[in-house]
């Protein structure tokens, strides 16, 4: 592969290959820093293969990944290579092993390679490639008593955990609401805390804060336990703010106004001076004199007093003294400035006190909610994801237990491999440290495996701090380098081989994309928070010499809003195109032109030059920072141009149109008299009224809409069909659980087909998820339609679509969801915006960041009412957020393989620090040589909605032969077909297959449709008759009626007593009929299995394995009867389909071998009737096998 590379690229490739070989070396512990697209997954899988080749047991390897998808992909890749070795020729196997090992394999290695796949399959649980949560769950399942938990616990998924937490929150709030001072003092204290918080927060902010504090359960517990109790933690918060818990706002303000704490003499002179000044100064002087005379401050008067010296923002007034007053009394300026500074200090202290009080109130509520949540989990015998991590961490750190756990893990774990280590949180690192504690100390370090029989115990870690974008899940990218240094030092002390490597060559992106990435981040401190090395390491492109480009389009500016004349009649619609709409339309138009417009067939811009083909919809990925209105606009624009699009990667279930239709349908069944709900159902896809029909039904009606539909059902066929359909569903709602109700609606009543016809195939995912949730609800709760709808509305479930493979459609997703993915063309349209600063808990340095002190939290005040401590913590948090946004930009840019297009739209507010557009623009302009300036004009695609402006472009031309998607060079001449492709294939013998008597494997007449009212009853009737004819003849005659009626009256059959009696009477009449006496008389048997081999006329054989519905064997003859329960009955033998005749002829041929001396006859019993039809031997011989 590297023979075509030249110069610096060849040298970089050789170095990368050498590093990859070192990374896969099983004799070393290795720490790998791998840039985007540098083949880290390949190194990881190669290492696993080499460990297995070196003799390691699959059970003693543990590979930890970040997501289940990554674990499945790695397991698939490794299993695929192992399985290919099993069947490979010796030459191919040696070539594969030589490429893996970097040398020619030994004979024993080739022998072992062929057995590895079987070893992997035989290993208990296979290869241990798991997420850390899955691993912790498996550990706790094996060691519940050692961990101090109940065996057979339930692992809560995110939805179940949120449901339990919400229930615990409601429990505490209910107790607080009903609190009485004497009976529940703790709840009464919480009542005061709740009253304080609710008074200063909106409902949404209050809910977010409660959710935020309970989401930090681990930190909260560490804080409470670390300080010896909740109240001690509260005291520590006051101490950090230089306050005491007994201090109140009234006392603080009163102290500020106490005699001796201010310059009375100076302020008196200032008040007198104000009295001789301007009118505004005179007003201020009078107010100051009044306060000096009263000498008292309270929280209400304090604000007015501060206004004399400070602005609304809390800053000193610029004109404390006018020029004339200052010239007359220059010494008073210092007096005013000193008082202003004193008031600022008092205000800051008051803000700190407000923060302390609010934090204490929030912590008291949050702690009790957390305790209630813990109780709920114990009652449910359940653990959430955080619990499992913390329990395993403690289990592996407990003296005397850790070694036992290691021993029982199939004799211990010898090799730990960690993928995506940059996203590992501190508690997860502690779990990993518990697993590898003995690798570099004690027996583990001194263990001698140098004999070559087994590789030494090893640690392999791979990650890229530049791609750490999951800070909200606790990821700490700086730990990656810190842990590297720690384990390298421990390995050195234990005299164990350890290698730290970097992989900087990208096998994914073309040179212009990597040049743009380097230009953006290798300047002006931009690498801070992205690269944690001393200097930025430039990327190297394996695809040097291949065509690629980076384009920076001019942004869409907001249009100037022309004020509307309020008195002008609205005769002409005034359309206002939002910037996001215009950009969405442009991207959709561009993709359509590049992929589907015949006019672009000869345009080079419509081709992937590096792959020598035209662009396809599946080549495009659109990445956004958040799911917002732009995403919906883009999906709509793409669909309007018939460009295949997968929609967004996540969606809220209850916000999807098909689910809204199903919920409206359910609400109608609960309350048919609700006119709006019924109108929604009638207009929806399940009934499909048009506007005219709905208006005709609603106009001049008397009473409810449902009564109007019932009264006018004979006026219009559409009204009759709708009324019959809805009435049928109303009859089911009290008898079926919600899942059965909706499953029948979507399947038997064609509901899914009707919804898809209107909303398109993307409605399938929400419908499937809805049914899955309905089934889950029916299993976990007492099933009721009203309960299901309430549960769904409270759930807030999101659907995560699998967009890892393009599937030939445009993919739109967040950058977080695109982690690990790639595409030939990537759009970055979400490059502007505004910063949001939601109030949330701030955590001080402590155990959560590697320190020894317990963590401590603080709730900051409003923007102008913050303490110095909270301001510093907020500045630190904003810096961390800014750095993570930079890393997010790095991830977004490096998803592109061939072309990267950066664009954007501006809104009314664009106050975001370091918007992506500006960062990319500054980087491209700073390149040497700089990017080429180009004038863009988009009116060609959007007409008057287009815009124009300058942009930047960097590109490279295709210099070598293009590569196909499979990675092979495009061939210049056709390949001759092999000889076997031109020969007629030999006829294959029929495989052994079961031939069910009522379901032959060949094509048979269509069944009677189970859809619709009449057809459904016929279908059900046939099945019930079949079952009765199978079982009743074998019962004593006096028991047949009782047993048959008991069977038919089971609720699942849905038969009334009259229908059951009638059906049973018909069936018993058939059994008792003289014409059928031989069929159901003595010597007859039901469901008789038979297997045999029949030679066909062409010399081949059919193996028949069947079950005959009814078989009668007498001294002279054999009668074969087959039931046809859900097929239309043939009127004569001539009407019997040939497939049935062939089936019965096969049975006859088989039974003739068993009973060669008897006459074998065949008959069909049509349950629709019922009627017995004898088949003549002549007709059977015509269809003999």
GROMACS .gro file of N, CA and C in nm, residues 528-605:
model
  234
  528UNK      N    1  -0.512   2.567   2.337
  528UNK     CA    2  -0.541   2.551   2.478
  528UNK      C    3  -0.674   2.480   2.497
  529UNK      N    4  -0.672   2.371   2.572
  529UNK     CA    5  -0.791   2.292   2.594
  529UNK      C    6  -0.817   2.192   2.484
  530UNK      N    7  -0.741   2.198   2.374
  530UNK     CA    8  -0.756   2.101   2.265
  530UNK      C    9  -0.638   2.004   2.269
  531UNK      N   10  -0.520   2.060   2.258
  531UNK     CA   11  -0.399   1.978   2.270
  531UNK      C   12  -0.338   2.002   2.407
  532UNK      N   13  -0.303   1.896   2.476
  532UNK     CA   14  -0.244   1.908   2.609
  532UNK      C   15  -0.094   1.883   2.605
  533UNK      N   16  -0.039   1.881   2.483
  533UNK     CA   17   0.106   1.876   2.467
  533UNK      C   18   0.162   2.018   2.474
  534UNK      N   19   0.293   2.028   2.481
  534UNK     CA   20   0.354   2.160   2.488
  534UNK      C   21   0.335   2.236   2.358
  535UNK      N   22   0.338   2.166   2.246
  535UNK     CA   23   0.318   2.230   2.116
  535UNK      C   24   0.215   2.150   2.037
  536UNK      N   25   0.156   2.216   1.939
  536UNK     CA   26   0.058   2.150   1.853
  536UNK      C   27   0.129   2.055   1.758
  537UNK      N   28   0.078   1.933   1.745
  537UNK     CA   29   0.136   1.834   1.656
  537UNK      C   30   0.059   1.835   1.524
  538UNK      N   31   0.122   1.881   1.416
  538UNK     CA   32   0.051   1.888   1.287
  538UNK      C   33   0.010   1.749   1.239
  539UNK      N   34  -0.104   1.745   1.170
  539UNK     CA   35  -0.153   1.621   1.114
  539UNK      C   36  -0.081   1.589   0.982
  540UNK      N   37  -0.070   1.462   0.955
  540UNK     CA   38  -0.009   1.418   0.830
  540UNK      C   39  -0.113   1.337   0.753
  541UNK      N   40  -0.121   1.360   0.624
  541UNK     CA   41  -0.226   1.299   0.542
  541UNK      C   42  -0.171   1.179   0.467
  542UNK      N   43  -0.231   1.063   0.489
  542UNK     CA   44  -0.199   0.947   0.407
  542UNK      C   45  -0.252   0.966   0.265
  543UNK      N   46  -0.360   1.043   0.253
  543UNK     CA   47  -0.424   1.065   0.123
  543UNK      C   48  -0.366   1.186   0.051
  544UNK      N   49  -0.240   1.216   0.074
  544UNK     CA   50  -0.176   1.327   0.004
  544UNK      C   51  -0.181   1.299  -0.147
  545UNK      N   52  -0.210   1.403  -0.224
  545UNK     CA   53  -0.218   1.387  -0.369
  545UNK      C   54  -0.358   1.352  -0.418
  546UNK      N   55  -0.455   1.341  -0.326
  546UNK     CA   56  -0.592   1.314  -0.366
  546UNK      C   57  -0.673   1.443  -0.357
  547UNK      N   58  -0.777   1.449  -0.440
  547UNK     CA   59  -0.858   1.570  -0.449
  547UNK      C   60  -0.936   1.593  -0.321
  548UNK      N   61  -0.935   1.716  -0.275
  548UNK     CA   62  -1.011   1.754  -0.157
  548UNK      C   63  -1.025   1.904  -0.151
  549UNK      N   64  -1.114   1.953  -0.064
  549UNK     CA   65  -1.134   2.097  -0.055
  549UNK      C   66  -1.197   2.134   0.077
  550UNK      N   67  -1.175   2.261   0.115
  550UNK     CA   68  -1.244   2.324   0.228
  550UNK      C   69  -1.300   2.455   0.177
  551UNK      N   70  -1.429   2.477   0.199
  551UNK     CA   71  -1.495   2.600   0.156
  551UNK      C   72  -1.556   2.670   0.275
  552UNK      N   73  -1.535   2.802   0.281
  552UNK     CA   74  -1.599   2.887   0.382
  552UNK      C   75  -1.694   2.979   0.308
  553UNK      N   76  -1.824   2.950   0.318
  553UNK     CA   77  -1.923   3.032   0.248
  553UNK      C   78  -1.952   3.160   0.327
  554UNK      N   79  -1.992   3.265   0.258
  554UNK     CA   80  -2.034   3.385   0.331
  554UNK      C   81  -2.159   3.355   0.412
  555UNK      N   82  -2.169   3.409   0.533
  555UNK     CA   83  -2.285   3.376   0.618
  555UNK      C   84  -2.411   3.446   0.571
  556UNK      N   85  -2.524   3.395   0.616
  556UNK     CA   86  -2.653   3.459   0.587
  556UNK      C   87  -2.679   3.563   0.695
  557UNK      N   88  -2.690   3.688   0.652
  557UNK     CA   89  -2.717   3.796   0.746
  557UNK      C   90  -2.868   3.812   0.764
  558UNK      N   91  -2.913   3.855   0.880
  558UNK     CA   92  -3.056   3.880   0.897
  558UNK      C   93  -3.103   3.995   0.809
  559UNK      N   94  -3.222   3.980   0.754
  559UNK     CA   95  -3.277   4.086   0.671
  559UNK      C   96  -3.322   4.203   0.758
  560UNK      N   97  -3.311   4.321   0.700
  560UNK     CA   98  -3.362   4.438   0.770
  560UNK      C   99  -3.514   4.432   0.774
  561UNK      N  100  -3.568   4.444   0.893
  561UNK     CA  101  -3.713   4.435   0.909
  561UNK      C  102  -3.777   4.570   0.879
  562UNK      N  103  -3.863   4.570   0.780
  562UNK     CA  104  -3.938   4.691   0.746
  562UNK      C  105  -4.060   4.699   0.837
  563UNK      N  106  -4.073   4.809   0.912
  563UNK     CA  107  -4.190   4.819   1.001
  563UNK      C  108  -4.319   4.816   0.921
  564UNK      N  109  -4.414   4.740   0.971
  564UNK     CA  110  -4.543   4.725   0.902
  564UNK      C  111  -4.638   4.836   0.943
  565UNK      N  112  -4.715   4.884   0.845
  565UNK     CA  113  -4.817   4.984   0.873
  565UNK      C  114  -4.936   4.917   0.940
  566UNK      N  115  -4.962   4.948   1.066
  566UNK     CA  116  -5.071   4.877   1.136
  566UNK      C  117  -5.208   4.900   1.075
  567UNK      N  118  -5.223   5.009   0.995
  567UNK     CA  119  -5.354   5.040   0.937
  567UNK      C  120  -5.367   4.992   0.793
  568UNK      N  121  -5.258   4.940   0.736
  568UNK     CA  122  -5.265   4.895   0.596
  568UNK      C  123  -5.339   4.763   0.589
  569UNK      N  124  -5.435   4.751   0.496
  569UNK     CA  125  -5.509   4.624   0.483
  569UNK      C  126  -5.417   4.513   0.435
  570UNK      N  127  -5.427   4.393   0.490
  570UNK     CA  128  -5.337   4.281   0.453
  570UNK      C  129  -5.378   4.219   0.320
  571UNK      N  130  -5.362   4.296   0.213
  571UNK     CA  131  -5.402   4.247   0.081
  571UNK      C  132  -5.294   4.161   0.018
  572UNK      N  133  -5.168   4.191   0.047
  572UNK     CA  134  -5.057   4.117  -0.011
  572UNK      C  135  -4.981   4.048   0.101
  573UNK      N  136  -4.963   3.916   0.092
  573UNK     CA  137  -4.887   3.846   0.198
  573UNK      C  138  -4.743   3.892   0.201
  574UNK      N  139  -4.695   3.922   0.319
  574UNK     CA  140  -4.556   3.967   0.335
  574UNK      C  141  -4.474   3.852   0.391
  575UNK      N  142  -4.391   3.795   0.305
  575UNK     CA  143  -4.312   3.678   0.344
  575UNK      C  144  -4.177   3.724   0.396
  576UNK      N  145  -4.140   3.674   0.511
  576UNK     CA  146  -4.012   3.708   0.572
  576UNK      C  147  -3.931   3.581   0.587
  577UNK      N  148  -3.826   3.570   0.510
  577UNK     CA  149  -3.744   3.449   0.509
  577UNK      C  150  -3.637   3.461   0.616
  578UNK      N  151  -3.641   3.373   0.713
  578UNK     CA  152  -3.541   3.373   0.820
  578UNK      C  153  -3.407   3.328   0.766
  579UNK      N  154  -3.298   3.375   0.824
  579UNK     CA  155  -3.166   3.332   0.776
  579UNK      C  156  -3.147   3.181   0.779
  580UNK      N  157  -3.196   3.115   0.883
  580UNK     CA  158  -3.178   2.970   0.891
  580UNK      C  159  -3.255   2.899   0.779
  581UNK      N  160  -3.373   2.956   0.741
  581UNK     CA  161  -3.450   2.896   0.633
  581UNK      C  162  -3.376   2.910   0.501
  582UNK      N  163  -3.317   3.024   0.476
  582UNK     CA  164  -3.245   3.046   0.350
  582UNK      C  165  -3.123   2.955   0.340
  583UNK      N  166  -3.052   2.938   0.452
  583UNK     CA  167  -2.936   2.849   0.447
  583UNK      C  168  -2.979   2.704   0.427
  584UNK      N  169  -3.086   2.662   0.492
  584UNK     CA  170  -3.135   2.526   0.473
  584UNK      C  171  -3.175   2.503   0.329
  585UNK      N  172  -3.242   2.600   0.269
  585UNK     CA  173  -3.282   2.588   0.129
  585UNK      C  174  -3.159   2.578   0.039
  586UNK      N  175  -3.055   2.655   0.069
  586UNK     CA  176  -2.934   2.650  -0.014
  586UNK      C  177  -2.866   2.515  -0.005
  587UNK      N  178  -2.848   2.462   0.116
  587UNK     CA  179  -2.782   2.332   0.132
  587UNK      C  180  -2.861   2.224   0.059
  588UNK      N  181  -2.994   2.228   0.072
  588UNK     CA  182  -3.077   2.128   0.004
  588UNK      C  183  -3.065   2.142  -0.147
  589UNK      N  184  -3.065   2.266  -0.196
  589UNK     CA  185  -3.053   2.288  -0.341
  589UNK      C  186  -2.918   2.241  -0.393
  590UNK      N  187  -2.812   2.268  -0.317
  590UNK     CA  188  -2.679   2.225  -0.357
  590UNK      C  189  -2.670   2.072  -0.363
  591UNK      N  190  -2.718   2.005  -0.259
  591UNK     CA  191  -2.712   1.858  -0.256
  591UNK      C  192  -2.793   1.800  -0.371
  592UNK      N  193  -2.910   1.857  -0.396
  592UNK     CA  194  -2.992   1.808  -0.508
  592UNK      C  195  -2.919   1.824  -0.640
  593UNK      N  196  -2.858   1.939  -0.660
  593UNK     CA  197  -2.785   1.962  -0.786
  593UNK      C  198  -2.666   1.867  -0.799
  594UNK      N  199  -2.593   1.851  -0.691
  594UNK     CA  200  -2.473   1.767  -0.698
  594UNK      C  201  -2.506   1.619  -0.718
  595UNK      N  202  -2.622   1.576  -0.671
  595UNK     CA  203  -2.650   1.431  -0.671
  595UNK      C  204  -2.756   1.387  -0.771
  596UNK      N  205  -2.854   1.473  -0.800
  596UNK     CA  206  -2.969   1.425  -0.874
  596UNK      C  207  -3.003   1.506  -1.000
  597UNK      N  208  -2.954   1.626  -1.010
  597UNK     CA  209  -2.988   1.711  -1.124
  597UNK      C  210  -2.912   1.666  -1.247
  598UNK      N  211  -2.982   1.635  -1.356
  598UNK     CA  212  -2.911   1.594  -1.479
  598UNK      C  213  -2.816   1.701  -1.530
  599UNK      N  214  -2.846   1.828  -1.498
  599UNK     CA  215  -2.760   1.936  -1.546
  599UNK      C  216  -2.621   1.929  -1.484
  600UNK      N  217  -2.607   1.861  -1.371
  600UNK     CA  218  -2.477   1.854  -1.306
  600UNK      C  219  -2.394   1.734  -1.346
  601UNK      N  220  -2.440   1.660  -1.444
  601UNK     CA  221  -2.371   1.536  -1.481
  601UNK      C  222  -2.227   1.560  -1.524
  602UNK      N  223  -2.204   1.670  -1.595
  602UNK     CA  224  -2.069   1.698  -1.645
  602UNK      C  225  -1.995   1.800  -1.560
  603UNK      N  226  -2.056   1.846  -1.450
  603UNK     CA  227  -1.994   1.947  -1.365
  603UNK      C  228  -1.895   1.879  -1.271
  604UNK      N  229  -1.767   1.918  -1.272
  604UNK     CA  230  -1.670   1.855  -1.179
  604UNK      C  231  -1.708   1.869  -1.033
  605UNK      N  232  -1.784   1.975  -0.999
  605UNK     CA  233  -1.824   1.993  -0.859
  605UNK      C  234  -1.918   1.883  -0.813
   0.00000   0.00000   0.00000
